Amino acid sequence: MDFIETRGNDGSKKSSVQFSEAILSPLASFGGLYVPEKLPSFGTEFLEKHVDSSYQELAKDILLSFGIDIEESLIDEALSRYESFDDPKNPVPVKKVKEDLYISELYHGPTRAFKDMALQPFGVILSSLAKSRGEHYLIMAATSGDTGPATLETFKNRDNIKVTCLYPAGGTSDVQRLQMVTEDADNLKVIGVEGNFDDTQEALKSLLASAEFKAALAKEDTKLSAANSVNFGRIIFQTIYHIHSYLELLRQERIKMGDSIYLIVPSGNFGNALGAYYVKKGGLPIEKILIASNSNNILTDFINSGKYDLRGRELTQSNSPAMDILKSSNVERVLYDKFGAKRTKELMEQLNSENFYELTPEELKELQKDFDATFSNDNEVLEVIKEYTDNGYLMDPHTATCIKAYSEKREKVLPTVAYSTAEWTKFSTTIAKSMGFEVDSDKEALEQIVLNYQLEIPEKIKELYEKEVKHLIIVQKMDIMQEMINFIES
Ligand SMILES: *Cc1c(COP(=O)(O)O)cnc(C)c1O
């Protein structure tokens, strides 16, 4: 299958590319993104075939239905990464929490957040492609917490790939920071930056624009790629668990084939939600995709009013930091799918020049056929965590934003799957706060919580506190480039 560009083709790139090309060089003409030219079908026939499939069997068929130019043996190797999840037979447990609310847990991989769902297999494919082509790539990640650990974990000790990871010193949870700075592999470089996440991202942008940096990359014959969800190689793995969740409700005899369900997706960059949109379009019976946000509620406003308005908006720090995003990259792919390349280019250019765009009333109606949205502020998140913990289900703050959508945004009484995108252990200080415990660190929070709820600190988290710190470096913004160049040359 061919992949084409959301903002049309500028003549300097091929008018369509294969999957491998789209993931090695993910940036398309005019600053756009790659998308599949046609979407596969995931209707009843496809679902019937997979009622008894394992997650890996289902995944393989989905990948093949996108017509990707990847050998089956490499696909198998990539998907075998799911065997390192807590339950190799079912990497994504779907648990009944109450009446018709089911939680699909996407955090059972090595770094305890949903980023592993895509990055684990994606890392295998990207580095194998680089190696077979004899090419070397640098992946630069700027992280507020979850992307960093998952990117490092998937690429550690892989051939032909180097990864640098910038994080705001003091701006992540202790557990997230330890997951990064204790990673021990020669092809990884983790750098703390004095400042907040915006400073970190800005530093990365100016690096990308620097001639000196480009020259250093060229000298080492190293190309740049990306591992965030602008890369379609991430999105493709984020279609699988939506279909899996539907099949799980069938297996649990909660629904019959063809019954509609709601999905609730806690969203930031809209990659997870886009995966849901693609399978809905392919025929999976989804009534609507409900988008949950925190106080950075630009997606709520957009889906309710058609206005994407950055003017006068400032990013606020919430207790669900992985969703603290205002420019949500993957909305563009939905716009493309619904309104075509010409209109998408127009809207994206307006967003760049005026910090604003607005859909026509007809376009808004079209968007609302698939999506509805709401948001929760920090206090509402704390209350949800407390209420559900008291009833025996511990959830992280990102997951907690789903609950308001569940109680307020469903127009029909239908079984509903909400996604849990992180294990509670990554945000233990917030969890402790919701329970009224006074704590000074994540470690104390973890200890208090397990003590009061007869739980255990999972092994993967406990061992972080015993591992040696390998990346001590914290630098000023202006010193980042030199650190990076030293690392590329090493
Ligand atoms: C990345 C992340 C999200 C947001 O996912 P998107 O695909 O960017 O919308 C939500 N929750 C957690 C815990 C995450 O790490």
PDB file of N, CA and C in Angstrom, residues 225-260:
ATOM      1  N   SER A 225      15.651  10.638  12.260  1.00  0.00           N
ATOM      2  CA  SER A 225      14.286  10.126  12.143  1.00  0.00           C
ATOM      3  C   SER A 225      13.518  10.601  13.375  1.00  0.00           C
ATOM      4  N   ALA A 226      12.334  10.085  13.594  1.00  0.00           N
ATOM      5  CA  ALA A 226      11.550  10.508  14.755  1.00  0.00           C
ATOM      6  C   ALA A 226      10.790   9.320  15.304  1.00  0.00           C
ATOM      7  N   ALA A 227      10.618   9.311  16.626  1.00  0.00           N
ATOM      8  CA  ALA A 227       9.891   8.204  17.243  1.00  0.00           C
ATOM      9  C   ALA A 227       8.631   8.680  17.952  1.00  0.00           C
ATOM     10  N   ASN A 228       8.235   9.928  17.713  1.00  0.00           N
ATOM     11  CA  ASN A 228       6.968  10.373  18.308  1.00  0.00           C
ATOM     12  C   ASN A 228       5.821  10.029  17.351  1.00  0.00           C
ATOM     13  N   SER A 229       4.607  10.412  17.725  1.00  0.00           N
ATOM     14  CA  SER A 229       3.481   9.875  16.953  1.00  0.00           C
ATOM     15  C   SER A 229       3.237  10.635  15.649  1.00  0.00           C
ATOM     16  N   VAL A 230       4.116  11.561  15.257  1.00  0.00           N
ATOM     17  CA  VAL A 230       4.070  12.029  13.861  1.00  0.00           C
ATOM     18  C   VAL A 230       4.500  10.877  12.951  1.00  0.00           C
ATOM     19  N   ASN A 231       5.218   9.908  13.492  1.00  0.00           N
ATOM     20  CA  ASN A 231       5.673   8.761  12.714  1.00  0.00           C
ATOM     21  C   ASN A 231       4.541   7.742  12.570  1.00  0.00           C
ATOM     22  N   PHE A 232       4.143   7.435  11.341  1.00  0.00           N
ATOM     23  CA  PHE A 232       3.040   6.487  11.155  1.00  0.00           C
ATOM     24  C   PHE A 232       3.369   5.102  11.718  1.00  0.00           C
ATOM     25  N   GLY A 233       4.652   4.813  11.839  1.00  0.00           N
ATOM     26  CA  GLY A 233       5.080   3.558  12.453  1.00  0.00           C
ATOM     27  C   GLY A 233       4.620   3.409  13.895  1.00  0.00           C
ATOM     28  N   ARG A 234       4.328   4.525  14.555  1.00  0.00           N
ATOM     29  CA  ARG A 234       3.726   4.450  15.886  1.00  0.00           C
ATOM     30  C   ARG A 234       2.229   4.190  15.753  1.00  0.00           C
ATOM     31  N   ILE A 235       1.584   4.950  14.861  1.00  0.00           N
ATOM     32  CA  ILE A 235       0.117   4.893  14.748  1.00  0.00           C
ATOM     33  C   ILE A 235      -0.368   3.487  14.395  1.00  0.00           C
ATOM     34  N   ILE A 236       0.331   2.825  13.507  1.00  0.00           N
ATOM     35  CA  ILE A 236      -0.164   1.529  13.025  1.00  0.00           C
ATOM     36  C   ILE A 236      -0.315   0.533  14.192  1.00  0.00           C
ATOM     37  N   PHE A 237       0.613   0.589  15.158  1.00  0.00           N
ATOM     38  CA  PHE A 237       0.515  -0.308  16.325  1.00  0.00           C
ATOM     39  C   PHE A 237      -0.549   0.162  17.313  1.00  0.00           C
ATOM     40  N   GLN A 238      -1.027   1.371  17.127  1.00  0.00           N
ATOM     41  CA  GLN A 238      -2.062   1.901  18.012  1.00  0.00           C
ATOM     42  C   GLN A 238      -3.474   1.700  17.443  1.00  0.00           C
ATOM     43  N   THR A 239      -3.576   0.921  16.362  1.00  0.00           N
ATOM     44  CA  THR A 239      -4.908   0.505  15.909  1.00  0.00           C
ATOM     45  C   THR A 239      -5.285  -0.842  16.545  1.00  0.00           C
ATOM     46  N   ILE A 240      -4.255  -1.633  16.864  1.00  0.00           N
ATOM     47  CA  ILE A 240      -4.476  -3.037  17.241  1.00  0.00           C
ATOM     48  C   ILE A 240      -5.330  -3.196  18.501  1.00  0.00           C
ATOM     49  N   TYR A 241      -4.951  -2.453  19.559  1.00  0.00           N
ATOM     50  CA  TYR A 241      -5.625  -2.712  20.847  1.00  0.00           C
ATOM     51  C   TYR A 241      -7.071  -2.242  20.857  1.00  0.00           C
ATOM     52  N   HIS A 242      -7.462  -1.370  19.927  1.00  0.00           N
ATOM     53  CA  HIS A 242      -8.879  -0.991  19.864  1.00  0.00           C
ATOM     54  C   HIS A 242      -9.710  -2.190  19.380  1.00  0.00           C
ATOM     55  N   ILE A 243      -9.197  -2.879  18.374  1.00  0.00           N
ATOM     56  CA  ILE A 243      -9.897  -4.067  17.872  1.00  0.00           C
ATOM     57  C   ILE A 243      -9.853  -5.172  18.927  1.00  0.00           C
ATOM     58  N   HIS A 244      -8.693  -5.319  19.564  1.00  0.00           N
ATOM     59  CA  HIS A 244      -8.554  -6.295  20.644  1.00  0.00           C
ATOM     60  C   HIS A 244      -9.583  -6.041  21.757  1.00  0.00           C
ATOM     61  N   SER A 245      -9.771  -4.778  22.128  1.00  0.00           N
ATOM     62  CA  SER A 245     -10.713  -4.467  23.211  1.00  0.00           C
ATOM     63  C   SER A 245     -12.128  -4.902  22.840  1.00  0.00           C
ATOM     64  N   TYR A 246     -12.492  -4.651  21.579  1.00  0.00           N
ATOM     65  CA  TYR A 246     -13.819  -5.078  21.116  1.00  0.00           C
ATOM     66  C   TYR A 246     -13.943  -6.601  21.197  1.00  0.00           C
ATOM     67  N   LEU A 247     -12.904  -7.289  20.729  1.00  0.00           N
ATOM     68  CA  LEU A 247     -12.936  -8.765  20.762  1.00  0.00           C
ATOM     69  C   LEU A 247     -12.989  -9.282  22.200  1.00  0.00           C
ATOM     70  N   GLU A 248     -12.331  -8.580  23.108  1.00  0.00           N
ATOM     71  CA  GLU A 248     -12.381  -8.995  24.520  1.00  0.00           C
ATOM     72  C   GLU A 248     -13.798  -8.895  25.075  1.00  0.00           C
ATOM     73  N   LEU A 249     -14.524  -7.828  24.723  1.00  0.00           N
ATOM     74  CA  LEU A 249     -15.909  -7.725  25.193  1.00  0.00           C
ATOM     75  C   LEU A 249     -16.763  -8.851  24.611  1.00  0.00           C
ATOM     76  N   LEU A 250     -16.457  -9.232  23.370  1.00  0.00           N
ATOM     77  CA  LEU A 250     -17.145 -10.397  22.779  1.00  0.00           C
ATOM     78  C   LEU A 250     -16.826 -11.659  23.565  1.00  0.00           C
ATOM     79  N   ARG A 251     -15.535 -11.864  23.842  1.00  0.00           N
ATOM     80  CA  ARG A 251     -15.100 -13.079  24.552  1.00  0.00           C
ATOM     81  C   ARG A 251     -15.671 -13.128  25.959  1.00  0.00           C
ATOM     82  N   GLN A 252     -15.818 -11.956  26.573  1.00  0.00           N
ATOM     83  CA  GLN A 252     -16.383 -11.918  27.919  1.00  0.00           C
ATOM     84  C   GLN A 252     -17.913 -11.964  27.884  1.00  0.00           C
ATOM     85  N   GLU A 253     -18.444 -12.148  26.665  1.00  0.00           N
ATOM     86  CA  GLU A 253     -19.888 -12.249  26.439  1.00  0.00           C
ATOM     87  C   GLU A 253     -20.658 -11.039  26.920  1.00  0.00           C
ATOM     88  N   ARG A 254     -20.013  -9.886  26.839  1.00  0.00           N
ATOM     89  CA  ARG A 254     -20.668  -8.641  27.218  1.00  0.00           C
ATOM     90  C   ARG A 254     -21.425  -8.059  26.031  1.00  0.00           C
ATOM     91  N   ILE A 255     -20.939  -8.364  24.816  1.00  0.00           N
ATOM     92  CA  ILE A 255     -21.607  -7.896  23.596  1.00  0.00           C
ATOM     93  C   ILE A 255     -21.733  -9.057  22.616  1.00  0.00           C
ATOM     94  N   LYS A 256     -22.601  -8.855  21.614  1.00  0.00           N
ATOM     95  CA  LYS A 256     -22.683  -9.793  20.496  1.00  0.00           C
ATOM     96  C   LYS A 256     -22.048  -9.134  19.286  1.00  0.00           C
ATOM     97  N   MET A 257     -21.586  -9.959  18.358  1.00  0.00           N
ATOM     98  CA  MET A 257     -20.955  -9.438  17.149  1.00  0.00           C
ATOM     99  C   MET A 257     -21.831  -8.373  16.489  1.00  0.00           C
ATOM    100  N   GLY A 258     -21.246  -7.216  16.246  1.00  0.00           N
ATOM    101  CA  GLY A 258     -22.003  -6.149  15.587  1.00  0.00           C
ATOM    102  C   GLY A 258     -22.540  -5.093  16.545  1.00  0.00           C
ATOM    103  N   ASP A 259     -22.627  -5.416  17.846  1.00  0.00           N
ATOM    104  CA  ASP A 259     -23.087  -4.422  18.829  1.00  0.00           C
ATOM    105  C   ASP A 259     -22.118  -3.246  18.875  1.00  0.00           C
ATOM    106  N   SER A 260     -22.668  -2.056  19.108  1.00  0.00           N
ATOM    107  CA  SER A 260     -21.811  -0.873  19.194  1.00  0.00           C
ATOM    108  C   SER A 260     -21.321  -0.631  20.616  1.00  0.00           C
TER     109      SER A 260
END
